[in-house]
CSV table of C-alpha atoms in Angstrom, one decimal:
chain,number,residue,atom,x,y,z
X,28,UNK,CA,4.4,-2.3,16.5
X,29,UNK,CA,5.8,-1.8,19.9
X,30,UNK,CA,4.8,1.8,20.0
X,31,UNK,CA,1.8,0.9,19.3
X,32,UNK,CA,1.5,-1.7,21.8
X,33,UNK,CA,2.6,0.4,24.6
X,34,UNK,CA,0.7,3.9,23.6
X,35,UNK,CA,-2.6,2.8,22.6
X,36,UNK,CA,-4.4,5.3,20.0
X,37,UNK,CA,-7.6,6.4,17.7
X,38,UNK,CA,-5.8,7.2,14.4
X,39,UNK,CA,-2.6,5.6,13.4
X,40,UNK,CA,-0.9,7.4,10.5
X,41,UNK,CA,1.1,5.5,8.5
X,42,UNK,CA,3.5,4.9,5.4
X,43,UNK,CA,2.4,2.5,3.0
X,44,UNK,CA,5.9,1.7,2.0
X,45,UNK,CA,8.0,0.1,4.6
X,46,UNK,CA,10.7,-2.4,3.7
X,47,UNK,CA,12.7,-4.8,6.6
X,48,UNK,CA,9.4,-4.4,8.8
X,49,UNK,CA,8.4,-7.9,11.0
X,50,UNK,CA,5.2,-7.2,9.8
X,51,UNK,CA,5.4,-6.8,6.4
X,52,UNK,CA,4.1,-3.4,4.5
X,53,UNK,CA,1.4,-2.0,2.7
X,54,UNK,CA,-1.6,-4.4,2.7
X,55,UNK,CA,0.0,-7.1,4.9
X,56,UNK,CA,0.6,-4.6,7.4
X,57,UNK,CA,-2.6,-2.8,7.5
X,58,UNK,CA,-4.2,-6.4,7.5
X,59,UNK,CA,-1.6,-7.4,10.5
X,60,UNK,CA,-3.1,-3.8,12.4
X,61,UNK,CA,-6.9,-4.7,11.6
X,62,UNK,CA,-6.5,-8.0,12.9
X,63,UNK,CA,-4.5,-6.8,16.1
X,64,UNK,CA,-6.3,-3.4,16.6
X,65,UNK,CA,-9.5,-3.8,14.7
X,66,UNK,CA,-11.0,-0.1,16.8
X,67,UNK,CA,-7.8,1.4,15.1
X,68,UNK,CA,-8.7,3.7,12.4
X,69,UNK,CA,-5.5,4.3,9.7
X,70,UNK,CA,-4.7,6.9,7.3
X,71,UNK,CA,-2.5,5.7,4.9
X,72,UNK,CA,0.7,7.9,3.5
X,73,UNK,CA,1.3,7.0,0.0
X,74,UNK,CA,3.9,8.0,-2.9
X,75,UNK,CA,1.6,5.6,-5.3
X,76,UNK,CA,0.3,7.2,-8.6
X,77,UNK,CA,-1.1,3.7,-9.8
X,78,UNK,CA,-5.3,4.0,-9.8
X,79,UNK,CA,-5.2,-0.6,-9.4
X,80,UNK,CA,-2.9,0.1,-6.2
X,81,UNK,CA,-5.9,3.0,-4.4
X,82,UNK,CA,-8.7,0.6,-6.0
X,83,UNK,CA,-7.1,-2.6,-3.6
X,84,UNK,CA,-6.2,-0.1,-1.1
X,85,UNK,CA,-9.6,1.1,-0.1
X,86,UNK,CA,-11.2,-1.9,-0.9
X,87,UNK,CA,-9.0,-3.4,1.9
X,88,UNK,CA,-10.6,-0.7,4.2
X,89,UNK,CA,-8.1,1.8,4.2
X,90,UNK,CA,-10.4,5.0,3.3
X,91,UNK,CA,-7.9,7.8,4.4
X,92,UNK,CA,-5.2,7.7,2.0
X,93,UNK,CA,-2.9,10.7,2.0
X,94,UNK,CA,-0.5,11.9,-1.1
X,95,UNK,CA,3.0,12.6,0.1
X,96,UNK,CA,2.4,14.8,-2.9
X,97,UNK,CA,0.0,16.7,-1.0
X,98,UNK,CA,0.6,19.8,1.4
X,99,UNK,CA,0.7,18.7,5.2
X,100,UNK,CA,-2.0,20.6,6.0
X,101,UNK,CA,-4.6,18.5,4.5
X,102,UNK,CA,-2.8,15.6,6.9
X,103,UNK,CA,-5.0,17.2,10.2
X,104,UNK,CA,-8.3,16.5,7.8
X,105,UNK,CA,-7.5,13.1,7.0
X,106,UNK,CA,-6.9,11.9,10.9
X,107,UNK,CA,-10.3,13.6,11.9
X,108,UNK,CA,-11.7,12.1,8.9
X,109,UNK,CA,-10.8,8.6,10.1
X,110,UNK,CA,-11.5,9.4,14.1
X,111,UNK,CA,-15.1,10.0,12.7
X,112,UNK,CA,-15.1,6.4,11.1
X,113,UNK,CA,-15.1,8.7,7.7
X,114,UNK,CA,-13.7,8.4,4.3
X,115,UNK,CA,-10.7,10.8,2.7
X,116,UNK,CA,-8.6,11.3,-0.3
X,117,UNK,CA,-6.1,14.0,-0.4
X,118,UNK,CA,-6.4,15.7,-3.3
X,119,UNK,CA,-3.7,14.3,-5.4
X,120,UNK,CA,-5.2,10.6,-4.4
X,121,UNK,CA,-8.8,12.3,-5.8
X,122,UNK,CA,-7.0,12.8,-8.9
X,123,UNK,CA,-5.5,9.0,-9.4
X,124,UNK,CA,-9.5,8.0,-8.0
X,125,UNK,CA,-11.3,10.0,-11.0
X,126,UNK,CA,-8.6,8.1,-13.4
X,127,UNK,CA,-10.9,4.8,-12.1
X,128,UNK,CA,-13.8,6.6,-13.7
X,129,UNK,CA,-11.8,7.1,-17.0
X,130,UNK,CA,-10.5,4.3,-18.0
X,131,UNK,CA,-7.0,5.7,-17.8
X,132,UNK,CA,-4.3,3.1,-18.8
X,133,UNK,CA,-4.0,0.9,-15.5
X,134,UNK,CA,-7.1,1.2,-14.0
X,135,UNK,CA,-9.5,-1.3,-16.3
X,136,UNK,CA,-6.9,-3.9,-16.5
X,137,UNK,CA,-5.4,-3.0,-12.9
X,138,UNK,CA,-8.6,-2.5,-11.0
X,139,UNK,CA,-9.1,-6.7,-11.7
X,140,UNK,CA,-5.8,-7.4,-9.8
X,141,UNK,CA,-6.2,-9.0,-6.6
X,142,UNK,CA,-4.2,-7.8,-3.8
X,143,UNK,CA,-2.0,-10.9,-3.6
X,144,UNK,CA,-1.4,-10.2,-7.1
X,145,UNK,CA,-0.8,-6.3,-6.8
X,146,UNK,CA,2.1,-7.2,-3.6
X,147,UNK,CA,3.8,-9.5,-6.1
X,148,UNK,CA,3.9,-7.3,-9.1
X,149,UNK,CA,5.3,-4.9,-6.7
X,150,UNK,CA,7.9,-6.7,-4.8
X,151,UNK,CA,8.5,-7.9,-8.9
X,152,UNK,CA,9.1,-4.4,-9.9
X,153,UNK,CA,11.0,-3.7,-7.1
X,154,UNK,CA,13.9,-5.7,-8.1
X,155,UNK,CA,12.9,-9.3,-6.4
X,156,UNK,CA,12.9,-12.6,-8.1
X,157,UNK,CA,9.9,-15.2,-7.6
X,158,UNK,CA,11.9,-17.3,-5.3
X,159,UNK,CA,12.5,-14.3,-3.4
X,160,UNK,CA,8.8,-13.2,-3.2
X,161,UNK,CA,7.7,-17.0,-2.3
X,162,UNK,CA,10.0,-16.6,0.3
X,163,UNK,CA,8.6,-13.3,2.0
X,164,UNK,CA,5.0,-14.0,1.6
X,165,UNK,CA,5.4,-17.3,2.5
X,166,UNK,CA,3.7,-18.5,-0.7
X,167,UNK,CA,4.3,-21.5,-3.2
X,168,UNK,CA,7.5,-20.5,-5.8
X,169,UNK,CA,4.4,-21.8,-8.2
X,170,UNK,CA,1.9,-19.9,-6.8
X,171,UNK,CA,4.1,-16.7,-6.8
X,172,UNK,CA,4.3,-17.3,-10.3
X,173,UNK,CA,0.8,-17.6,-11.1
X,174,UNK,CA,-0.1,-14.4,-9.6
X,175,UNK,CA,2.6,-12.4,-11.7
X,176,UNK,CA,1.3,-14.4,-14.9
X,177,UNK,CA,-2.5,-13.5,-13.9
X,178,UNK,CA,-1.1,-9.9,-12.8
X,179,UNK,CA,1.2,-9.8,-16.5
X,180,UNK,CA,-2.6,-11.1,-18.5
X,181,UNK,CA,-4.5,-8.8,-16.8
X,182,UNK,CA,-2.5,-5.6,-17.6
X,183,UNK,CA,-1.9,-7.3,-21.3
X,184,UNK,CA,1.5,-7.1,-20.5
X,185,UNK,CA,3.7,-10.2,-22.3
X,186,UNK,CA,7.3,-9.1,-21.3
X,187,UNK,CA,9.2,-9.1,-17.6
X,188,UNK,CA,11.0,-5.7,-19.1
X,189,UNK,CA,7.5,-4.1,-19.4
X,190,UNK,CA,6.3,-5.1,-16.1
X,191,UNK,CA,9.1,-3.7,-14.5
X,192,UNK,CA,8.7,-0.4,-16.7
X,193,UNK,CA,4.8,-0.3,-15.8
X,194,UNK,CA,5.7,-0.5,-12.2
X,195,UNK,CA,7.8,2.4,-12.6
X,196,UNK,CA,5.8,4.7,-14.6
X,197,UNK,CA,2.6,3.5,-12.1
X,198,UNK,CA,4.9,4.2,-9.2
X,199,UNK,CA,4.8,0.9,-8.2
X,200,UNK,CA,8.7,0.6,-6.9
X,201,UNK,CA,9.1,-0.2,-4.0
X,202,UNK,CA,12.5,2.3,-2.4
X,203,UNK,CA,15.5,0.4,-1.6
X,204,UNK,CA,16.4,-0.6,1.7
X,205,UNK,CA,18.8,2.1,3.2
X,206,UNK,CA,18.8,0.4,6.5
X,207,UNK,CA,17.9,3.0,8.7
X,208,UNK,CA,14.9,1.8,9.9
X,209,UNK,CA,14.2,-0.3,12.9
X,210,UNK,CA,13.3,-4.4,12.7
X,211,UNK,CA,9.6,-3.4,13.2
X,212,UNK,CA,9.5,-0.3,11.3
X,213,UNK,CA,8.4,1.8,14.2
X,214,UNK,CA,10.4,4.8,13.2
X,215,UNK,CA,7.8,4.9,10.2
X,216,UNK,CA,4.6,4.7,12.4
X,217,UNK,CA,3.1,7.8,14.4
X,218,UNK,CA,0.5,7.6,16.4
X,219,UNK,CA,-2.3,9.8,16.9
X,220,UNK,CA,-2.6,10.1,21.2
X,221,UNK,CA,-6.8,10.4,22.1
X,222,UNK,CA,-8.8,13.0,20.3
X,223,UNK,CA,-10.7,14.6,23.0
C-alpha cells in the first residue's frame, strides 16, 4: 500500500492471492483499495479455477480478472479494459464464467456462497483452523463456524476431508507463506503510471 500511496495510478494490477499482507487479500483487499482509492480501477491476477470464487469476485466489482493461466499478452487488454471503466475476462476466466451458465459442479451450489463464506472456506482449505480464521478476520469463533457450516450446506458437502478436497480440486488453496514478501505485500502490487 505504500507504493500506492506515494505513486498514485489509473489501473492497479494485482494478485488475488497474497498471504502476510496488513491488508488482507483477495476480497478484503480489493475492498480495503475501493474504500481508500475508490477512482482506482483493478485488474485482478488469479490462479482460481472455482466458477463460486469469479461469481463473488465480480459481483464485488472486480470486472478485469486475469488467468495466470493465460498468455501475458492479453494482460495490456485487461488494463485498457479497466482504464475505460470496462469489463474483461481472459480467456481461461471466460471459460470458468460459461461453467456459471452450465451448472458445472460448484457453480449452483457455490454461486449462493457469500463472500464472507467463500474467505473462510478458503482460509479452511488452506490449512487454518476456525480459531485461527476468527482470529484474522476478526470475526466471532461462532460466527466463523457458521459460515463454513452454511458454506459446507450449500455445496452438500457433510465432511471437513471433502471440503478440504473441494478446495483443492476448485483451486481454492491458498499457497503457503514462503516469507518473501513484504508486511504490506507491495512486492505483489504493480501499478499502472497515467495512461495518456
Amino acid at each position: 500500500m505504500v507504493a500506492l500511496a506515494q505513486s498514485p495510478c489509473d489501473v492497479l494490477v494485482s494478485d488475488y492471492v497474497m498471504p502476510g499482507g496488513a491488508h488482507g487479500d483477495g476480497l478484503a483487499l480489493f475492498s480495503f483499495i475501493r474504500q481508500h482509492y475508490p477512482n482506482l480501477k483493478i485488474v485482478v491476477l488469479s490462479m482460481l479455477e472455482n466458477p463460486a470464487a469469479l461469481r463473488v469476485l465480480m459481483h464485488a466489482g472486480n470486472y478485469c480478472v486475469f488467468s495466470k493461466a493465460d498468455p501475458i499478452s492479453n494482460l495490456t487488454i485487461a488494463v485498457h479494459a479497466a482504464y475505460a471503466n470496462g469489463c474483461y475476462l481472459s480467456p481461461r476466466m471466460v471459460a470458468i464464467a460459461d461453467s456459471l451458465k452450465l451448472g458445472a459442479r460448484g457453480s449452483m451450489a457455490g454461486a449462493a456462497l457469500t463472500r464472507r463464506e467463500l474467505e473462510v472456506v478458503r482460509f479452511f482449505v488452506s490449512g487454518m483452523s476456525v480459531t485461527e480464521i476468527a482470529a484474522l478476520m476478526r470475526r466471532s469463533k461462532k460466527t466463523i463456524s457458521t459460515q463454513k457450516s452454511a458454506a459446507m450446506l450449500k455445496l452438500g458437502i457433510e465432511r471437513d476431508a471433502d471440503l478440504v478436497r473441494y478446495g483443492m480440486e476448485s483451486g481454492l488453496v491458498l499457497p503457503s507463506t514462503s516469507g518473501n514478501a513484504s508486511e504490506d505485500g507491495d512486492e505483489e502490487l504493480m501499478a499502472i503510471s497515467k495512461m495518456a
